[in-house]
Tab-separated table of C-alpha atoms in Angstrom:
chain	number	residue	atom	x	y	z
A	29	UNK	CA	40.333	19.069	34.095
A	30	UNK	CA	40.062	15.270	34.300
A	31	UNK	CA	37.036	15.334	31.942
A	32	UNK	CA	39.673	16.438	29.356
A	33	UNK	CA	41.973	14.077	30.593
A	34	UNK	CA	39.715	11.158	30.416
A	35	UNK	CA	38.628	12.559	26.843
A	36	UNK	CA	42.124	12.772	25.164
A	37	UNK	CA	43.261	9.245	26.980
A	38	UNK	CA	39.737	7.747	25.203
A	39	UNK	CA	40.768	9.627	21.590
A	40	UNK	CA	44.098	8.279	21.863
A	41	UNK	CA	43.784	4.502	23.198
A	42	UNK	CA	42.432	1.972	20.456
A	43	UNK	CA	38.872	3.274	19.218
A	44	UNK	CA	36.395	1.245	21.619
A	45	UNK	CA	34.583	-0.981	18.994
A	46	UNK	CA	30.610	-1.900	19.721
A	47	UNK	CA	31.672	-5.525	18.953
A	48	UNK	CA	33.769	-5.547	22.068
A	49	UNK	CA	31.449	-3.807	23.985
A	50	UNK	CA	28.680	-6.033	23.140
A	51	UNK	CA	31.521	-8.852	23.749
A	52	UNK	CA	31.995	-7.702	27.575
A	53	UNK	CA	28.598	-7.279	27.946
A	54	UNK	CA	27.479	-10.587	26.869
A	55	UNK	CA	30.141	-12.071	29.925
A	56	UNK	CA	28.781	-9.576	32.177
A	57	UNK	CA	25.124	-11.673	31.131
A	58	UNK	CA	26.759	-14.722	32.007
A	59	UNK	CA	27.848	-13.638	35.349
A	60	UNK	CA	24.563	-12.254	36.216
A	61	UNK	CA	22.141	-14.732	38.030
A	62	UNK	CA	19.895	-16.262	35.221
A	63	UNK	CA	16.928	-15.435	37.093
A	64	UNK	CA	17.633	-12.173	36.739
A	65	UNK	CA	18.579	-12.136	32.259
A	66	UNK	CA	17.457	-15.546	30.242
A	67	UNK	CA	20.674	-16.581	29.505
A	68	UNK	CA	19.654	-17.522	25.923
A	69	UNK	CA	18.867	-14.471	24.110
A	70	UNK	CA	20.524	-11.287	24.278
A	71	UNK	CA	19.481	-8.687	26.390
A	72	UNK	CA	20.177	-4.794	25.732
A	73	UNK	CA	23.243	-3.343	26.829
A	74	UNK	CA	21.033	-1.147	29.185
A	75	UNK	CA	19.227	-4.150	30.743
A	76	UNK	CA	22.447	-5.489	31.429
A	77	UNK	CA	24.030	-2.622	33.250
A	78	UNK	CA	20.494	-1.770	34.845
A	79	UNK	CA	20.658	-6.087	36.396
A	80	UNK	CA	24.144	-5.701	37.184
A	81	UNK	CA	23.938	-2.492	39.161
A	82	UNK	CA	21.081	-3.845	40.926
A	83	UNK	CA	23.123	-6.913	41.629
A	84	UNK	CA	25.758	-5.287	43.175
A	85	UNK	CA	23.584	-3.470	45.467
A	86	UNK	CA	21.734	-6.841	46.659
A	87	UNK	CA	25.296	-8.635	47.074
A	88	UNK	CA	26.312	-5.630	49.079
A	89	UNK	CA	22.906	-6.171	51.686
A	90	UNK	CA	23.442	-9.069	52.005
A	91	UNK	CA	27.555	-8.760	52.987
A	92	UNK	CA	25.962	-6.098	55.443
A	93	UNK	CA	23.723	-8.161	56.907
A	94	UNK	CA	26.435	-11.058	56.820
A	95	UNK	CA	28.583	-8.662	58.807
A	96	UNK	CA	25.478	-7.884	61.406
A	97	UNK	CA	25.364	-11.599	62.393
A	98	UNK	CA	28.937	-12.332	62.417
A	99	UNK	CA	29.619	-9.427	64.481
A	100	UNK	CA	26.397	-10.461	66.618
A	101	UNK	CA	28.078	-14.155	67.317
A	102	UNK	CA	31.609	-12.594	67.907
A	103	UNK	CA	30.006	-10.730	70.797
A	104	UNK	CA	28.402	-13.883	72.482
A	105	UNK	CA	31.036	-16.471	71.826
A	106	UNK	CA	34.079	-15.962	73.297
A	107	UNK	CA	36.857	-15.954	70.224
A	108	UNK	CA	39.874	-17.880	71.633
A	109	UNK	CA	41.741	-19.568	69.768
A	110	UNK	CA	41.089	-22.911	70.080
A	111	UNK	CA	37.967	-21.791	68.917
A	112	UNK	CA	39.261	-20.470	65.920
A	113	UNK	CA	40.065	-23.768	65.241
A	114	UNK	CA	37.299	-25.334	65.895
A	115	UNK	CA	35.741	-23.035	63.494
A	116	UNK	CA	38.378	-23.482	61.150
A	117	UNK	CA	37.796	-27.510	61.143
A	118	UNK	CA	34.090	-26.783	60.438
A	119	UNK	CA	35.014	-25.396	57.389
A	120	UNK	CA	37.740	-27.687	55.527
B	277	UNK	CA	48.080	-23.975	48.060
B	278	UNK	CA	44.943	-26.156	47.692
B	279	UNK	CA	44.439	-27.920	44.233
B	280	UNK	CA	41.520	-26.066	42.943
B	281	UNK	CA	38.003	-28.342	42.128
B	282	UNK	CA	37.423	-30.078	38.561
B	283	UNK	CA	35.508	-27.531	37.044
B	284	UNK	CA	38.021	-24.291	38.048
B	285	UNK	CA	41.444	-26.749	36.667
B	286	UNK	CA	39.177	-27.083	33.279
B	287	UNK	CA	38.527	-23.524	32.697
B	288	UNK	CA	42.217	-22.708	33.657
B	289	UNK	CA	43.213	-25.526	31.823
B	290	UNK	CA	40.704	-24.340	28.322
B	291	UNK	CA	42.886	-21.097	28.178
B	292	UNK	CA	41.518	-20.603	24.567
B	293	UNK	CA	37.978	-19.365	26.477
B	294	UNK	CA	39.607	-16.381	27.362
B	295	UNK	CA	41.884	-14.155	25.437
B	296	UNK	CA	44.646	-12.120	27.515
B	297	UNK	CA	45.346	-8.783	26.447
B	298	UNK	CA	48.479	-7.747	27.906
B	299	UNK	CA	48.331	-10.706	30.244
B	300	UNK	CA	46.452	-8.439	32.815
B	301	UNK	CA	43.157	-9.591	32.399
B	302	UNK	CA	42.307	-11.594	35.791
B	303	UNK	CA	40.880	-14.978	35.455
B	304	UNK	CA	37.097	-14.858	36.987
B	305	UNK	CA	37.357	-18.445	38.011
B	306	UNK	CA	39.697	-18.591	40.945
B	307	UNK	CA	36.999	-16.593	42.986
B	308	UNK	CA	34.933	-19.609	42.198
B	309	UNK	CA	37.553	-22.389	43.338
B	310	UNK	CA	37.280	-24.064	46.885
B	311	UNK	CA	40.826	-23.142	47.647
B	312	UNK	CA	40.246	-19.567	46.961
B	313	UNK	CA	37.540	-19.534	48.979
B	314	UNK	CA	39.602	-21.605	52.173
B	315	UNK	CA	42.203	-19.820	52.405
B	316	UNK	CA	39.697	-16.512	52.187
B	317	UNK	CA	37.984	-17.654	54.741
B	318	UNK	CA	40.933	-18.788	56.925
B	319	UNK	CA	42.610	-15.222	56.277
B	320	UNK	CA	39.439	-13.873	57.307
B	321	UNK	CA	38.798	-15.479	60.257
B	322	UNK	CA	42.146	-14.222	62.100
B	323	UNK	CA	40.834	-10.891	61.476
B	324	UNK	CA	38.089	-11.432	62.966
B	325	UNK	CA	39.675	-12.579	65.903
B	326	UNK	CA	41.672	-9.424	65.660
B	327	UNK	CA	38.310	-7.314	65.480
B	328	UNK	CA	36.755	-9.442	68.969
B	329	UNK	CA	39.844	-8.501	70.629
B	330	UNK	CA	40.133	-4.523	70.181
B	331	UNK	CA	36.440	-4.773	70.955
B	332	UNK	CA	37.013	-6.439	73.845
B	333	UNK	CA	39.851	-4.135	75.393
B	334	UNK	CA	38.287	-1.097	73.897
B	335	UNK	CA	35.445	0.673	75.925
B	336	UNK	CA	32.158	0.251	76.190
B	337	UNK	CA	31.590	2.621	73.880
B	338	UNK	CA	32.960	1.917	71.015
B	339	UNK	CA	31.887	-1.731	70.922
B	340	UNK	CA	28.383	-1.259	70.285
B	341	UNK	CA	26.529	-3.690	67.579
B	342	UNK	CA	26.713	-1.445	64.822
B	343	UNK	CA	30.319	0.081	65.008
B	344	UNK	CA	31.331	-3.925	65.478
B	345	UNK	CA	29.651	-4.967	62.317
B	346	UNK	CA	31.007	-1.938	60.073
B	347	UNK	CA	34.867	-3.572	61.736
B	348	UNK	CA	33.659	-7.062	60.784
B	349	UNK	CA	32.150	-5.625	57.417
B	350	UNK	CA	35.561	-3.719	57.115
B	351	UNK	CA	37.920	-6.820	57.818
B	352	UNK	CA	35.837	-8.585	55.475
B	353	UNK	CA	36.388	-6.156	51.958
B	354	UNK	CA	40.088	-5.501	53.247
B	355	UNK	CA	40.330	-9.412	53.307
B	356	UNK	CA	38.985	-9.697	50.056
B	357	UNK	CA	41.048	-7.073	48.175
B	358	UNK	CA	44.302	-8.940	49.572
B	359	UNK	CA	42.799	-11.995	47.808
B	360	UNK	CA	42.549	-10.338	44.775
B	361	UNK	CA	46.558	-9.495	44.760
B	362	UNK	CA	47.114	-6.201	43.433
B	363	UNK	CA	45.048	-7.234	40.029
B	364	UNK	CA	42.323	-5.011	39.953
B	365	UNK	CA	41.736	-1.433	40.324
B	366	UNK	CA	38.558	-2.027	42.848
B	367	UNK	CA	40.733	-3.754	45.373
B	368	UNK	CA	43.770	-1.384	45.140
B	369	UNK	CA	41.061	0.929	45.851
B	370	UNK	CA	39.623	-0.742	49.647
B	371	UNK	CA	42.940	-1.116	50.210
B	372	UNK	CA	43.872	2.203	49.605
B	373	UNK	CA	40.732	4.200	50.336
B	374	UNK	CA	39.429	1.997	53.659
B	375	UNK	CA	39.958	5.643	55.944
B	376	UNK	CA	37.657	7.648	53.203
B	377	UNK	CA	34.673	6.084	54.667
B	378	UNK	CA	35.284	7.521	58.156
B	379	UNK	CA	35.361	11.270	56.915
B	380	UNK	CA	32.547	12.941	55.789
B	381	UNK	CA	31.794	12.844	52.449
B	382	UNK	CA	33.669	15.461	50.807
B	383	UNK	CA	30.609	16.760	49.002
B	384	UNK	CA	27.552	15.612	48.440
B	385	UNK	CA	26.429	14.840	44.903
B	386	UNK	CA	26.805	17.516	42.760
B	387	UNK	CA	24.189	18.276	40.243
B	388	UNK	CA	25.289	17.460	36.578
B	389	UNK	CA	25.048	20.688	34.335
B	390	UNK	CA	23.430	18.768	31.327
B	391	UNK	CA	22.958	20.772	28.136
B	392	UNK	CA	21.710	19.451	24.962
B	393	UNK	CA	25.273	20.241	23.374
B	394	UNK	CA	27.278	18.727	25.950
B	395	UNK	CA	25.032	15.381	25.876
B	396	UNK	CA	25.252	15.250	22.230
B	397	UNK	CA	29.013	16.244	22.037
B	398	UNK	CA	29.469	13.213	24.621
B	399	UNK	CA	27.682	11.171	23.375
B	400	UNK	CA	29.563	11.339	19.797
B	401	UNK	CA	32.611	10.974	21.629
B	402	UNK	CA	31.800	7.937	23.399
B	403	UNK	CA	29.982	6.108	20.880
B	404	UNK	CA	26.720	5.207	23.107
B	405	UNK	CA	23.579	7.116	23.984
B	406	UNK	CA	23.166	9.065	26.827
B	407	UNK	CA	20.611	6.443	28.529
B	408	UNK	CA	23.562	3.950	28.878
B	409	UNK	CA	25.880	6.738	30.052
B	410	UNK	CA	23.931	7.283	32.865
B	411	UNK	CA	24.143	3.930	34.200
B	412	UNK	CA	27.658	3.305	33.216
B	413	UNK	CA	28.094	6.153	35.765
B	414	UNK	CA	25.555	4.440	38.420
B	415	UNK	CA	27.803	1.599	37.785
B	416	UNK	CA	30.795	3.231	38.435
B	417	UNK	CA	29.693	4.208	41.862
B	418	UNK	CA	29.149	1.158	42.572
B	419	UNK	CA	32.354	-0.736	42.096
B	420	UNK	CA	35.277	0.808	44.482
B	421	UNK	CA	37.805	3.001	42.505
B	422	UNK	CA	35.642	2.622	39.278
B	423	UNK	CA	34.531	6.363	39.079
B	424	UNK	CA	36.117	6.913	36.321
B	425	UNK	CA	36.874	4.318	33.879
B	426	UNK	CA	36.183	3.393	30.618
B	427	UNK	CA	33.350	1.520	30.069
B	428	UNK	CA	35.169	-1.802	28.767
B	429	UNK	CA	37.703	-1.756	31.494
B	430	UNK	CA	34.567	-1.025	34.156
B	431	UNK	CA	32.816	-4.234	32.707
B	432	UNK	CA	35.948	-6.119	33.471
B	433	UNK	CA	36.302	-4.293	36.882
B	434	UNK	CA	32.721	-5.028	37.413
B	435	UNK	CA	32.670	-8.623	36.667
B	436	UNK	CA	35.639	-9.376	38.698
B	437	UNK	CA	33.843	-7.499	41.744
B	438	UNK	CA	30.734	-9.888	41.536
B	439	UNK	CA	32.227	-13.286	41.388
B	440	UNK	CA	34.587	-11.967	44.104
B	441	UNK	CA	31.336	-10.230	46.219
B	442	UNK	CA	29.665	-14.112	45.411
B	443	UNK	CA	33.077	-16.057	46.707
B	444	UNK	CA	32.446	-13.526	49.887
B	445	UNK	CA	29.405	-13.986	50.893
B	446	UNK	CA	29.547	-17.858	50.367
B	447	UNK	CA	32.696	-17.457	52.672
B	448	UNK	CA	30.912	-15.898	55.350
B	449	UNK	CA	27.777	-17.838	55.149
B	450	UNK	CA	29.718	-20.565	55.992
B	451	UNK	CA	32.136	-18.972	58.295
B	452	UNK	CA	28.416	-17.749	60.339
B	453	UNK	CA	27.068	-21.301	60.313
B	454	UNK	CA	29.923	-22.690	62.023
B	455	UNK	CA	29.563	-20.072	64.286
B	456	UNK	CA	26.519	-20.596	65.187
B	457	UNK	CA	27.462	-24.879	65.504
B	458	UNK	CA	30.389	-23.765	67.264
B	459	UNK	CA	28.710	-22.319	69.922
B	460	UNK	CA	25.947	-24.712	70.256
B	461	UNK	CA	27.882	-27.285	70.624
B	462	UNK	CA	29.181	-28.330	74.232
B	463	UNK	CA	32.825	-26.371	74.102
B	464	UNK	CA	34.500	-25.576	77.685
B	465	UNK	CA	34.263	-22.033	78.537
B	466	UNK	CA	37.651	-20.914	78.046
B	467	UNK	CA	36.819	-17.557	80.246
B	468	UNK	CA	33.989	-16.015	82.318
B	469	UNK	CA	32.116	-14.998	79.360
B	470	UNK	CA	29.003	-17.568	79.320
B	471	UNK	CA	28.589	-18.714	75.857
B	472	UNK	CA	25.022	-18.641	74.411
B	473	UNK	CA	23.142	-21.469	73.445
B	474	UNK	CA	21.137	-21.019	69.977
């Protein structure tokens, strides 16, 4: 039922032109680390969703291991908050 | 609110860089300003606070390391997709979806049915071979609320996700470090809990 959906709403909304898909993906490049594309020459519209999917999934390992150490120095130092602002000067 | 940094008042400033259809498209370079990132990490802190204390009246039990660092993780995304304001679909979705995760998955992946036909009849309809459908669809997972979507508005979903996903882990990289010098350095003990020295 939403296949159809999604079908008719595609068939009816502007006719998705390969120029702005290869526009949108040629951002999505630039947003990509250039270690991962050379920025310089265009890359194939798989390569970039391949990259960016891969990027995703390192940006989300690292958040959870981020969120590991945070939540392992919430449990040792005591969150008051003075210390909230202490942490809060370290930052600004 | 903070005057955002050189480089994010020249791209705001440019305009022409970026065409706005309907006015809805989201401008990738606030997630790259400092005050985006302050007052992030700012918000974010206070929930964190928030997340020390229910583990700290709670029982043992449910403060263990790993159900603390899914709440930390959790504050974290919810944080974010306030930043973002109601602009994108991804954080209407953590903000709208954040008890999903506790169920169980409703089901587990379902095998596609994938007949030469159907492929071929897709792919004419959406203009771009089946290899690329497949990831668009990998893609789709990956971005909250993105299932769905058509691939130009999942680019722009996507690419609004990473810069935000990069403003959040610079946030809390930095929020961790000061941790870490926070409780290093000589601060009175404000209760019994001994404070560790790294």
């Amino acid at each position: 039922m939403s296949a159809r959906r999604s079908r008719s709403r595609q068939a009816g909304a502007a006719r998705i032109t390969d120029e702005q898909i290869d526009d949108l993906m040629s951002k999505l490049q630039a947003i990509l680390p250039e270690a991962r594309l050379g920025r310089n020459d265009r890359v194939s519209a798989a390569k970039v969703l391949q990259e960016t999917c891969s990027y995703i999934r390192s940006l989300h390992r690292e958040m959870d291991d981020l969120s590991e150490r945070l939540s392992e120095l919430l449990s040792t130092t005591e969150m008051s908050s003075a210390q909230a602002a202490v942490v809060r000067s370290l930052l600004m | 609110m903070a005057v955002p940094n050189a480089v994010g008042e020249s791209v705001l400033a440019g305009g022409g860089e970026r065409k706005r259809k309907r006015g809805s498209e989201p401008p990738l370079a606030k997630w790259r300003t400092e005050g985006e990132q302050r007052i992030y990490s700012s918000r974010l802190i206070e929930a964190l606070r928030r997340v020390c204390q229910s583990s700290d009246s709670a029982p043992s039990a449910s403060s263990s390391d790993h159900v603390r660092s899914c709440a930390v993780r959790e504050a974290a995304d919810r944080v974010l997709a306030v930043s973002a304001r109601g602009r994108t679909r991804w954080s209407r979705a953590i903000l709208s979806g954040r008890t999903l995760k506790h169920r169980v998955r409703p089901k587990a992946r379902r095998p596609k049915p994938v007949s030469t036909a159907c492929v071929a009849r897709a792919a004419a309809q959406r203009r771009k071979p089946p290899a690329l459908e497949k990831k668009t669809r990998v893609l789709g997972r990956l971005v909250p609320g993105c299932r769905k979507l058509s691939l130009p508005s999942l680019l722009e979903e996507a690419s609004d996700y990473i810069t935000a996903l990069e403003m959040q882990v610079r946030a809390m990289s930095a929020i961790a470090e000061a941790f870490s010098a926070a409780g290093s350095a000589s601060l009175p003990p404000t209760h019994a809990n001994p404070m560790r020295t790294l």
